[in-house]
mmCIF file of C-alpha atoms and ligand atoms in Angstrom:
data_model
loop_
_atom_site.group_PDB
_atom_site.id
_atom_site.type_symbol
_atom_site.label_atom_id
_atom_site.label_comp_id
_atom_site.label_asym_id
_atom_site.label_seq_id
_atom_site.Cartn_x
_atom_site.Cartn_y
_atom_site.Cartn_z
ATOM 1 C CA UNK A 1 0.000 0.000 0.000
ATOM 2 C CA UNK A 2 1.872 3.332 -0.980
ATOM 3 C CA UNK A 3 1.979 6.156 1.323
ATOM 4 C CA UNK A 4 -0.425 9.009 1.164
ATOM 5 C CA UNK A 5 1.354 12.659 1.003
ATOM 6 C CA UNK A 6 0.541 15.751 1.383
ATOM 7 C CA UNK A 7 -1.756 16.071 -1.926
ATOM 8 C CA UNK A 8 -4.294 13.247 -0.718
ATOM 9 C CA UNK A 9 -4.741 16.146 2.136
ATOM 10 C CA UNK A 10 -5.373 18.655 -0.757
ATOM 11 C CA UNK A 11 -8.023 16.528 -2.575
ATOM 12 C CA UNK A 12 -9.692 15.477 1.219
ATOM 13 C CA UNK A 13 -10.220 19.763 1.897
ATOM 14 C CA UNK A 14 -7.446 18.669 4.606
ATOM 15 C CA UNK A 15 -4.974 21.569 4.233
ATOM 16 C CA UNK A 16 -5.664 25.091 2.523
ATOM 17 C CA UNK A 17 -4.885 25.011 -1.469
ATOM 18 C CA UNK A 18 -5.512 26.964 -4.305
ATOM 19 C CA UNK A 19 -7.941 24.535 -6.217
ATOM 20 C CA UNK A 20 -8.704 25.641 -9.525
ATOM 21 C CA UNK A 21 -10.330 22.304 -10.441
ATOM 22 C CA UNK A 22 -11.917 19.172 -8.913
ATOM 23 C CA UNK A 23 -14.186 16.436 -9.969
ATOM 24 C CA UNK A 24 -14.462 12.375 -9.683
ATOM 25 C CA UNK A 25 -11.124 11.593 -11.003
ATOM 26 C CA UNK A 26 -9.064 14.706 -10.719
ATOM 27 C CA UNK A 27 -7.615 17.463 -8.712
ATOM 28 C CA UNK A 28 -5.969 21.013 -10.316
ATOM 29 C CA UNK A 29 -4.604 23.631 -7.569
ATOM 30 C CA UNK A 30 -1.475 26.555 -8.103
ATOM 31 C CA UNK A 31 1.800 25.080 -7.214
ATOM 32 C CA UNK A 32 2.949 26.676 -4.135
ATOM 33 C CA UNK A 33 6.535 27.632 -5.276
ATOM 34 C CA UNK A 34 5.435 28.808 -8.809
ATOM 35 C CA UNK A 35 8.227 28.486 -11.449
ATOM 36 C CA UNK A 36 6.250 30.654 -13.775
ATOM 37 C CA UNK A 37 3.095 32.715 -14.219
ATOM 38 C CA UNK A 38 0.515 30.048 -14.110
ATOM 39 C CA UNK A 39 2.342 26.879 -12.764
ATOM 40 C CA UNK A 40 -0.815 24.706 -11.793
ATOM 41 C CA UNK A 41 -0.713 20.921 -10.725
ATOM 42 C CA UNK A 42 -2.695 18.212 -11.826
ATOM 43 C CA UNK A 43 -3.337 14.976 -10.041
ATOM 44 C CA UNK A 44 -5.362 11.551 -9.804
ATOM 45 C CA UNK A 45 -7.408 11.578 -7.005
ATOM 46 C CA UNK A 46 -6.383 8.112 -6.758
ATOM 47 C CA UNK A 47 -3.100 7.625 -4.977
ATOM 48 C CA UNK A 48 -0.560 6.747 -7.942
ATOM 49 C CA UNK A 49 2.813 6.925 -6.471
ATOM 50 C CA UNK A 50 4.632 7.526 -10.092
ATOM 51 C CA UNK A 51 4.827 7.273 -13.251
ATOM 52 C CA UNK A 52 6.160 3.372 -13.317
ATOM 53 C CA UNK A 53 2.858 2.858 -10.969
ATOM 54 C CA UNK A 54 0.149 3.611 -13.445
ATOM 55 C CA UNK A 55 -1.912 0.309 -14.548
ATOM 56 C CA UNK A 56 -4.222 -0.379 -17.323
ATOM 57 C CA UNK A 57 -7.154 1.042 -15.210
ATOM 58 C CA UNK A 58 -5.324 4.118 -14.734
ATOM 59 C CA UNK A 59 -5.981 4.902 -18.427
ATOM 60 C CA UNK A 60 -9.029 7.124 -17.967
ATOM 61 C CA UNK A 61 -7.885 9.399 -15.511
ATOM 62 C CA UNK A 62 -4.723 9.792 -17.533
ATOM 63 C CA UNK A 63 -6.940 11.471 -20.125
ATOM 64 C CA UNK A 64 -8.610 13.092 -17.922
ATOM 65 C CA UNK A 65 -5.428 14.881 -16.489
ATOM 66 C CA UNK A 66 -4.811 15.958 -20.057
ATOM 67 C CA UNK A 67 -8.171 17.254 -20.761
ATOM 68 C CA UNK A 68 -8.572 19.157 -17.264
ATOM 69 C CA UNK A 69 -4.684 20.723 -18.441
ATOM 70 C CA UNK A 70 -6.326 22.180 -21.820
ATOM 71 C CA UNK A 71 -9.564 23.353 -20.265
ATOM 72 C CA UNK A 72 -7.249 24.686 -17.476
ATOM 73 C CA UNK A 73 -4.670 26.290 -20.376
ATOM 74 C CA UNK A 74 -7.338 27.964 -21.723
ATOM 75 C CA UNK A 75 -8.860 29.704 -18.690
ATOM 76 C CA UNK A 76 -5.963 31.038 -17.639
ATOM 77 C CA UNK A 77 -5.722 31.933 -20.799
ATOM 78 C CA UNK A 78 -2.395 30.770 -22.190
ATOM 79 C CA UNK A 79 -3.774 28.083 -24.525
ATOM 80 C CA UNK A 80 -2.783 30.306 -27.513
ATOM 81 C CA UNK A 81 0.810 31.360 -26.407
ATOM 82 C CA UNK A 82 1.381 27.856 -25.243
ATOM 83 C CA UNK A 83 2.720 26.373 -22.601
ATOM 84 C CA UNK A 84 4.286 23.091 -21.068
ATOM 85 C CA UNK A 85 2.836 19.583 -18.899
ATOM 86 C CA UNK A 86 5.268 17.669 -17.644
ATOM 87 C CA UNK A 87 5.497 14.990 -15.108
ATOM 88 C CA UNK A 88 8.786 14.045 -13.268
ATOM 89 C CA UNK A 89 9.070 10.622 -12.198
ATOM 90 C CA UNK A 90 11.587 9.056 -9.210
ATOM 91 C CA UNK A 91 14.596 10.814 -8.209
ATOM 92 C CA UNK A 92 16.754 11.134 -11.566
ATOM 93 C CA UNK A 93 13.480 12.821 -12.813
ATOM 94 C CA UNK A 94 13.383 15.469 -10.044
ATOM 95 C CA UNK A 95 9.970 14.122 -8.291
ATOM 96 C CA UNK A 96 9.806 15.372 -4.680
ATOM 97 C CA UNK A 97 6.203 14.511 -3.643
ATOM 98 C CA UNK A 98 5.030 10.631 -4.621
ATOM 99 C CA UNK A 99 1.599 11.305 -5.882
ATOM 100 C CA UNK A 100 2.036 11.704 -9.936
ATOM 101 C CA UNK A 101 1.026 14.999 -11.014
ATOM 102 C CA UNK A 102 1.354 17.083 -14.128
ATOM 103 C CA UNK A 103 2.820 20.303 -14.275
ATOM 104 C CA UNK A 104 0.604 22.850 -16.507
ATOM 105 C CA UNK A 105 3.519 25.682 -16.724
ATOM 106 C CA UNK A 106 2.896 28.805 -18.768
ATOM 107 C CA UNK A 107 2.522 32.566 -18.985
ATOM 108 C CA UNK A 108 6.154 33.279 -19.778
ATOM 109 C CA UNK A 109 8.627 31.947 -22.964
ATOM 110 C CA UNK A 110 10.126 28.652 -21.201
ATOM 111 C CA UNK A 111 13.335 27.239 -21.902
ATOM 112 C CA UNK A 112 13.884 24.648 -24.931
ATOM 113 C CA UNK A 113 14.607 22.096 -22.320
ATOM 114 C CA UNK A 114 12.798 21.150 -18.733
ATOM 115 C CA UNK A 115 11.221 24.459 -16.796
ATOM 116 C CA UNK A 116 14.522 26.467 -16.548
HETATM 117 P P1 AMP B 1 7.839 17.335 -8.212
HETATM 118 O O1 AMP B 1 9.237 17.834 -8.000
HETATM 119 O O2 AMP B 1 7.530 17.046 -9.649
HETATM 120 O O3 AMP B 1 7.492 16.193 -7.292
HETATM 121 O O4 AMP B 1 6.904 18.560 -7.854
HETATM 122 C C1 AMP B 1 6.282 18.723 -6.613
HETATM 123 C C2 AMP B 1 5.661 20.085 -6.645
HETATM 124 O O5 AMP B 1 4.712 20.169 -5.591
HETATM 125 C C3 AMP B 1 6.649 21.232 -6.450
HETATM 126 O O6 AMP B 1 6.573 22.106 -7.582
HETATM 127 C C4 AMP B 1 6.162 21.906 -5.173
HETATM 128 O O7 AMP B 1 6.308 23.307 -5.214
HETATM 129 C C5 AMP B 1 4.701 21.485 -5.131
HETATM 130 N N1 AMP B 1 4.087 21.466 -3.814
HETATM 131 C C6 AMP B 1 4.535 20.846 -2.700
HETATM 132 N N2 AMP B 1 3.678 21.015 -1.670
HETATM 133 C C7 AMP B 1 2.655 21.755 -2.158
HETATM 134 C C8 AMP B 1 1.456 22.270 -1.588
HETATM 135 N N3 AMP B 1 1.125 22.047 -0.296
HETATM 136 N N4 AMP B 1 0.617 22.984 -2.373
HETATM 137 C C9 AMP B 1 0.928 23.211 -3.664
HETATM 138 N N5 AMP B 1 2.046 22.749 -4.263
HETATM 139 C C10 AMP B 1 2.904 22.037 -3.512
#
């Protein structure tokens, strides 16, 4: 059984967070250490621990994270300019919290590679 952290507390109305977006499968609330104008995370409300954990089942929430990131693009209104979704997985891949999540990461020119 993996190890809830702090995001299952986000999508349980546990601790304070800046939801932008929640329904059966999904949760979407601003990243607290922003790395650009609109920096928003999206997660299963399922605990998934990473990437290497998702399972055949998984497959329509997956979509769902991807649809909730263009609906979410295009409210904040940076569907046009663009922007990036990425998802880190383990340690070589930079992932700090074990919940999977996408970064939606826009509102500025990024980098050609990662969110520098
Ligand atoms: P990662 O390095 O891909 O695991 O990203 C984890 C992200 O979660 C980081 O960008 C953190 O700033 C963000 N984060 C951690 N705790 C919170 C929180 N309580 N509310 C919003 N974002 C958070």
């Amino acid at each position: 059984m993996a190890e809830e952290t702090i995001f299952s507390k986000i999508i349980n109305k546990e601790i304070p967070a800046d939801v932008v977006y929640q329904d059966d499968l999904v949760t979407a609330f601003r990243d607290i250490n922003p790395r650009a104008p609109i920096h928003v995370l999206i997660i299963p409300n399922k605990l998934i621990p990473t990437a290497n954990d998702i399972e055949v089942e998984d497959e329509l929430t997956m979509g769902r994270m991807f649809t909730v990131a263009k609906k979410i693009a295009k409210d904040e209104g940076i569907a046009d300019d663009g922007y990036r979704l990425i998802m880190n997985c383990n340690s070589h891949g930079g992932q700090e919290v074990y919940h999977i999540h996408m970064h939606l990461v826009g509102g500025r020119p990024l980098g050609p590679l990662l969110m520098s």
